[in-house]
Structures are given as structure tokens and as C-alpha cells.
């Protein structure tokens, strides 16, 4: 069977100070309910990227990202409309709205979270609890993590309550659509051959 590729991909991302986790989570959770099924949306709690904060220690942030896979550039932009009118935009440290991208661009952005020559410790819990309850409990975990490469990825699935359910069993996402994915951000071993046991908490 031939693989179908979207004619256009666009992404909207807002990055806020981690202190804004509660209002950001409320807004994004409500907006995600109106996203069509061709949009992948997620929260990321992490350390700010060097491009955003070059000096160390870099601040912790929460990002909201929606990626639309459309039949045309206009279709991809329309799919992201629920994220366009963000009442918290003035608080954002950085934003990119309806930005065209490609699969290589998406891979490059993902690779930044998993640098080469590092090891990773990952834990994936599942919960029916709304993100508005879960995410405000997590800033301390990110702030206290020993590695500034630690992150928490929390994707929505499905993006909206009216989206058609997948016909095949879910693989990476929970049956309720709420996956919380704390990733023990990559750490660099002191010696290439040293064996280090992965812990159950972010490192």
C-alpha cells in the first residue's frame, strides 16, 4: 500500500515561564478540544533552549505545540486556528504561529531532545486525570532534576473529543487520551564503556 504524505505541514508553538503552568494548561486544554484530528498537540515542560536563554542556569519553561498535517498550506493553517488566539500570548517568552515546516524539520526539532552520545532514562505513566490537575504538580520535578536535559512530554490524544477514534489499538497513547511522559533527559556518560543503570526518575 502506498504511503500518503501531507501536502503541507504547519506548527504553532508558544513557550511560557514555568510559573505560568496553571493558566497555560487551562487555556491549551480548552483550545485542544477544538482542534481537528489532523493536529497533534502536546505540552512540554523542560529547560529553555540555549537560543532562548543562552546564559546558565537557563530557566524552566512550559511549551504548547500544535502540528497540523494538511492537504494544502491553507488547510494546515485553518486546522491550527484554535491555537491562534492565545489570551496569554503577551506572557510568552517565544512564539511561532502557523509556521510552515517539513518532516525533516520535525525530525530535527525532535533530535534536539535526544542528543548523540548520551543515554536516556524514560518513564511513561498513564492517567485519566485532566492535565489541568496533573501539570501544575510537576514544576518541582523539573526544577529539581539534576540534568537540564530532563523533560516532560504530555501529548493530547485524540486532539478533540469529536475526533474519530483510531480503529487499531493505541500504541503510544493511553486509552483515555492522557499520556504523561517524563523522560529522564539524556545524560552523557563519563566514560564510553561505563555501565550506568537507568533510574525510574528523571536524571
mmCIF file of C-alpha atoms in Angstrom:
data_model
loop_
_atom_site.group_PDB
_atom_site.id
_atom_site.type_symbol
_atom_site.label_atom_id
_atom_site.label_comp_id
_atom_site.label_asym_id
_atom_site.label_seq_id
_atom_site.Cartn_x
_atom_site.Cartn_y
_atom_site.Cartn_z
ATOM 1 C CA UNK A 1 0.000 0.000 0.000
ATOM 2 C CA UNK A 2 1.390 3.415 -0.955
ATOM 3 C CA UNK A 3 2.220 5.802 1.861
ATOM 4 C CA UNK A 4 0.288 9.059 1.857
ATOM 5 C CA UNK A 5 2.188 12.225 2.739
ATOM 6 C CA UNK A 6 0.522 15.515 3.706
ATOM 7 C CA UNK A 7 0.807 18.255 1.131
ATOM 8 C CA UNK A 8 1.596 20.812 3.833
ATOM 9 C CA UNK A 9 2.685 20.864 7.480
ATOM 10 C CA UNK A 10 2.426 23.850 9.817
ATOM 11 C CA UNK A 11 3.121 24.244 13.513
ATOM 12 C CA UNK A 12 2.198 26.695 16.255
ATOM 13 C CA UNK A 13 4.287 26.843 19.419
ATOM 14 C CA UNK A 14 4.113 29.072 22.491
ATOM 15 C CA UNK A 15 6.751 28.943 25.232
ATOM 16 C CA UNK A 16 5.984 30.384 28.667
ATOM 17 C CA UNK A 17 7.749 30.644 32.025
ATOM 18 C CA UNK A 18 7.083 27.511 34.065
ATOM 19 C CA UNK A 19 5.446 29.704 36.713
ATOM 20 C CA UNK A 20 2.545 30.153 34.261
ATOM 21 C CA UNK A 21 1.816 26.418 34.127
ATOM 22 C CA UNK A 22 -1.736 26.703 35.546
ATOM 23 C CA UNK A 23 -3.210 29.347 33.192
ATOM 24 C CA UNK A 24 -1.317 27.907 30.219
ATOM 25 C CA UNK A 25 -2.657 24.427 30.896
ATOM 26 C CA UNK A 26 -6.230 25.705 31.253
ATOM 27 C CA UNK A 27 -6.105 27.671 28.007
ATOM 28 C CA UNK A 28 -4.393 24.949 25.949
ATOM 29 C CA UNK A 29 -6.668 22.190 27.270
ATOM 30 C CA UNK A 30 -9.739 24.156 26.201
ATOM 31 C CA UNK A 31 -8.232 25.044 22.823
ATOM 32 C CA UNK A 32 -7.233 21.431 22.137
ATOM 33 C CA UNK A 33 -10.862 20.357 22.396
ATOM 34 C CA UNK A 34 -11.498 22.366 19.201
ATOM 35 C CA UNK A 35 -8.540 21.049 17.216
ATOM 36 C CA UNK A 36 -9.349 18.724 14.305
ATOM 37 C CA UNK A 37 -7.978 15.191 14.140
ATOM 38 C CA UNK A 38 -5.139 16.146 11.776
ATOM 39 C CA UNK A 39 -3.424 18.188 14.509
ATOM 40 C CA UNK A 40 -1.000 16.671 17.004
ATOM 41 C CA UNK A 41 -0.884 18.778 20.168
ATOM 42 C CA UNK A 42 1.264 18.465 23.279
ATOM 43 C CA UNK A 43 2.742 20.159 26.339
ATOM 44 C CA UNK A 44 6.468 20.080 27.086
ATOM 45 C CA UNK A 45 7.965 21.018 30.455
ATOM 46 C CA UNK A 46 11.711 21.476 30.117
ATOM 47 C CA UNK A 47 14.713 23.778 30.359
ATOM 48 C CA UNK A 48 14.636 26.714 27.959
ATOM 49 C CA UNK A 49 16.602 26.151 24.763
ATOM 50 C CA UNK A 50 20.015 27.877 24.510
ATOM 51 C CA UNK A 51 18.686 30.067 21.696
ATOM 52 C CA UNK A 52 16.035 31.398 24.059
ATOM 53 C CA UNK A 53 18.222 31.734 27.158
ATOM 54 C CA UNK A 54 21.956 31.496 26.373
ATOM 55 C CA UNK A 55 23.160 32.109 29.936
ATOM 56 C CA UNK A 56 23.283 29.354 32.563
ATOM 57 C CA UNK A 57 21.334 28.395 34.563
ATOM 58 C CA UNK A 58 18.610 28.548 31.927
ATOM 59 C CA UNK A 59 15.019 28.937 33.174
ATOM 60 C CA UNK A 60 12.409 26.184 33.125
ATOM 61 C CA UNK A 61 9.543 26.606 30.681
ATOM 62 C CA UNK A 62 6.264 25.091 29.523
ATOM 63 C CA UNK A 63 5.611 24.922 25.792
ATOM 64 C CA UNK A 64 2.395 24.237 23.904
ATOM 65 C CA UNK A 65 2.794 22.881 20.383
ATOM 66 C CA UNK A 66 0.262 22.003 17.706
ATOM 67 C CA UNK A 67 1.387 20.451 14.425
ATOM 68 C CA UNK A 68 -1.121 20.287 11.558
ATOM 69 C CA UNK A 69 -0.850 17.909 8.610
ATOM 70 C CA UNK A 70 -2.950 19.399 5.811
ATOM 71 C CA UNK A 71 -3.965 18.951 2.207
ATOM 72 C CA UNK A 72 -2.678 22.470 1.445
ATOM 73 C CA UNK A 73 -0.950 25.320 3.302
ATOM 74 C CA UNK A 74 -4.333 26.986 3.876
ATOM 75 C CA UNK A 75 -5.786 23.732 5.201
ATOM 76 C CA UNK A 76 -2.910 23.335 7.675
ATOM 77 C CA UNK A 77 -3.285 26.931 8.867
ATOM 78 C CA UNK A 78 -7.059 26.553 9.310
ATOM 79 C CA UNK A 79 -6.536 23.454 11.421
ATOM 80 C CA UNK A 80 -4.404 25.462 13.865
ATOM 81 C CA UNK A 81 -6.974 28.256 14.269
ATOM 82 C CA UNK A 82 -7.951 27.284 17.864
ATOM 83 C CA UNK A 83 -4.354 27.995 18.960
ATOM 84 C CA UNK A 84 -4.061 31.285 17.099
ATOM 85 C CA UNK A 85 -5.967 33.498 19.520
ATOM 86 C CA UNK A 86 -3.960 32.923 22.694
ATOM 87 C CA UNK A 87 -5.023 35.241 25.546
ATOM 88 C CA UNK A 88 -1.649 34.623 27.231
ATOM 89 C CA UNK A 89 0.470 35.498 24.191
ATOM 90 C CA UNK A 90 1.818 38.643 25.877
ATOM 91 C CA UNK A 91 3.360 36.416 28.577
ATOM 92 C CA UNK A 92 5.101 34.137 26.085
ATOM 93 C CA UNK A 93 8.891 34.038 26.060
ATOM 94 C CA UNK A 94 8.753 32.892 22.450
ATOM 95 C CA UNK A 95 6.100 32.006 19.872
ATOM 96 C CA UNK A 96 5.741 30.818 16.293
ATOM 97 C CA UNK A 97 2.237 30.833 14.816
ATOM 98 C CA UNK A 98 1.208 28.855 11.711
ATOM 99 C CA UNK A 99 4.856 28.291 10.818
ATOM 100 C CA UNK A 100 5.346 26.088 7.723
ATOM 101 C CA UNK A 101 7.602 23.109 8.340
ATOM 102 C CA UNK A 102 8.599 19.745 6.856
ATOM 103 C CA UNK A 103 9.194 16.218 8.093
ATOM 104 C CA UNK A 104 12.987 16.835 8.209
ATOM 105 C CA UNK A 105 12.259 19.962 10.247
ATOM 106 C CA UNK A 106 10.127 17.989 12.688
ATOM 107 C CA UNK A 107 12.834 15.325 12.998
ATOM 108 C CA UNK A 108 15.482 17.958 13.636
ATOM 109 C CA UNK A 109 13.400 19.505 16.422
ATOM 110 C CA UNK A 110 12.827 16.077 17.989
ATOM 111 C CA UNK A 111 16.516 15.160 17.757
ATOM 112 C CA UNK A 112 17.381 18.184 19.898
ATOM 113 C CA UNK A 113 15.757 16.402 22.857
ATOM 114 C CA UNK A 114 17.847 13.245 22.334
ATOM 115 C CA UNK A 115 21.453 14.360 21.716
ATOM 116 C CA UNK A 116 24.041 11.945 20.328
ATOM 117 C CA UNK A 117 26.468 10.128 22.647
ATOM 118 C CA UNK A 118 24.011 10.295 25.555
ATOM 119 C CA UNK A 119 21.978 7.704 27.407
ATOM 120 C CA UNK A 120 18.328 8.121 28.314
ATOM 121 C CA UNK A 121 16.132 7.048 31.197
ATOM 122 C CA UNK A 122 12.411 7.174 30.383
ATOM 123 C CA UNK A 123 9.260 6.554 32.396
ATOM 124 C CA UNK A 124 5.735 6.641 30.921
ATOM 125 C CA UNK A 125 2.819 6.869 33.368
ATOM 126 C CA UNK A 126 -0.849 6.875 32.264
ATOM 127 C CA UNK A 127 -3.670 8.770 33.912
ATOM 128 C CA UNK A 128 -7.335 9.702 33.444
ATOM 129 C CA UNK A 129 -6.733 12.864 35.477
ATOM 130 C CA UNK A 130 -7.091 16.102 33.465
ATOM 131 C CA UNK A 131 -3.914 17.947 32.545
ATOM 132 C CA UNK A 132 -5.266 20.960 34.462
ATOM 133 C CA UNK A 133 -4.801 18.879 37.627
ATOM 134 C CA UNK A 134 -1.669 16.949 36.676
ATOM 135 C CA UNK A 135 0.664 19.509 35.129
ATOM 136 C CA UNK A 136 0.609 22.118 37.946
ATOM 137 C CA UNK A 137 2.011 19.397 40.235
ATOM 138 C CA UNK A 138 5.129 18.858 38.116
ATOM 139 C CA UNK A 139 7.225 22.068 38.114
ATOM 140 C CA UNK A 140 9.141 20.975 41.208
ATOM 141 C CA UNK A 141 10.107 17.710 39.475
ATOM 142 C CA UNK A 142 11.590 19.590 36.539
ATOM 143 C CA UNK A 143 13.212 22.268 38.690
ATOM 144 C CA UNK A 144 14.902 19.698 40.953
ATOM 145 C CA UNK A 145 16.051 17.345 38.185
ATOM 146 C CA UNK A 146 19.862 17.002 38.136
ATOM 147 C CA UNK A 147 20.006 17.206 34.327
ATOM 148 C CA UNK A 148 18.910 20.262 32.349
ATOM 149 C CA UNK A 149 18.052 17.818 29.537
ATOM 150 C CA UNK A 150 15.192 16.348 31.566
ATOM 151 C CA UNK A 151 11.774 16.965 30.074
ATOM 152 C CA UNK A 152 8.143 16.010 30.495
ATOM 153 C CA UNK A 153 6.151 15.425 27.309
ATOM 154 C CA UNK A 154 2.365 15.308 27.636
ATOM 155 C CA UNK A 155 0.580 14.720 24.301
ATOM 156 C CA UNK A 156 -3.152 15.009 23.668
ATOM 157 C CA UNK A 157 -4.907 12.060 22.015
ATOM 158 C CA UNK A 158 -7.235 12.404 20.337
ATOM 159 C CA UNK A 159 -6.798 16.143 19.876
ATOM 160 C CA UNK A 160 -10.537 16.779 20.183
ATOM 161 C CA UNK A 161 -13.403 14.931 21.811
ATOM 162 C CA UNK A 162 -15.176 14.764 18.443
ATOM 163 C CA UNK A 163 -12.234 13.265 16.550
ATOM 164 C CA UNK A 164 -12.832 9.744 15.207
ATOM 165 C CA UNK A 165 -11.287 7.038 17.363
ATOM 166 C CA UNK A 166 -8.434 5.011 15.857
ATOM 167 C CA UNK A 167 -9.606 1.649 14.504
ATOM 168 C CA UNK A 168 -6.441 -0.115 15.658
ATOM 169 C CA UNK A 169 -5.399 -0.472 19.318
ATOM 170 C CA UNK A 170 -3.486 2.536 20.666
ATOM 171 C CA UNK A 171 0.240 2.002 20.929
ATOM 172 C CA UNK A 172 1.983 5.024 22.431
ATOM 173 C CA UNK A 173 -1.056 6.748 23.829
ATOM 174 C CA UNK A 174 -3.350 5.780 26.665
ATOM 175 C CA UNK A 175 -6.953 4.682 26.158
ATOM 176 C CA UNK A 176 -8.213 7.843 27.825
ATOM 177 C CA UNK A 177 -6.066 10.058 25.658
ATOM 178 C CA UNK A 178 -3.946 11.359 28.523
ATOM 179 C CA UNK A 179 -0.321 10.298 28.428
ATOM 180 C CA UNK A 180 2.206 11.845 30.753
ATOM 181 C CA UNK A 181 5.705 11.066 29.657
ATOM 182 C CA UNK A 182 8.542 12.194 31.929
ATOM 183 C CA UNK A 183 11.769 11.494 30.070
ATOM 184 C CA UNK A 184 14.978 11.242 32.057
ATOM 185 C CA UNK A 185 16.685 13.705 29.813
ATOM 186 C CA UNK A 186 19.768 12.404 28.135
ATOM 187 C CA UNK A 187 22.912 12.326 30.226
ATOM 188 C CA UNK A 188 26.471 11.933 28.955
ATOM 189 C CA UNK A 189 28.413 9.007 30.490
ATOM 190 C CA UNK A 190 31.792 9.934 31.940
ATOM 191 C CA UNK A 191 33.405 7.015 30.070
ATOM 192 C CA UNK A 192 32.015 5.427 26.893
ATOM 193 C CA UNK A 193 32.134 1.887 28.303
ATOM 194 C CA UNK A 194 30.784 2.675 31.738
ATOM 195 C CA UNK A 195 27.539 0.839 32.521
ATOM 196 C CA UNK A 196 25.029 3.019 34.286
ATOM 197 C CA UNK A 197 21.707 1.703 35.492
ATOM 198 C CA UNK A 198 18.751 3.767 34.410
ATOM 199 C CA UNK A 199 16.681 5.045 37.322
ATOM 200 C CA UNK A 200 12.898 5.242 37.413
ATOM 201 C CA UNK A 201 13.029 9.001 37.860
ATOM 202 C CA UNK A 202 14.328 11.702 35.557
ATOM 203 C CA UNK A 203 18.119 12.109 35.764
#
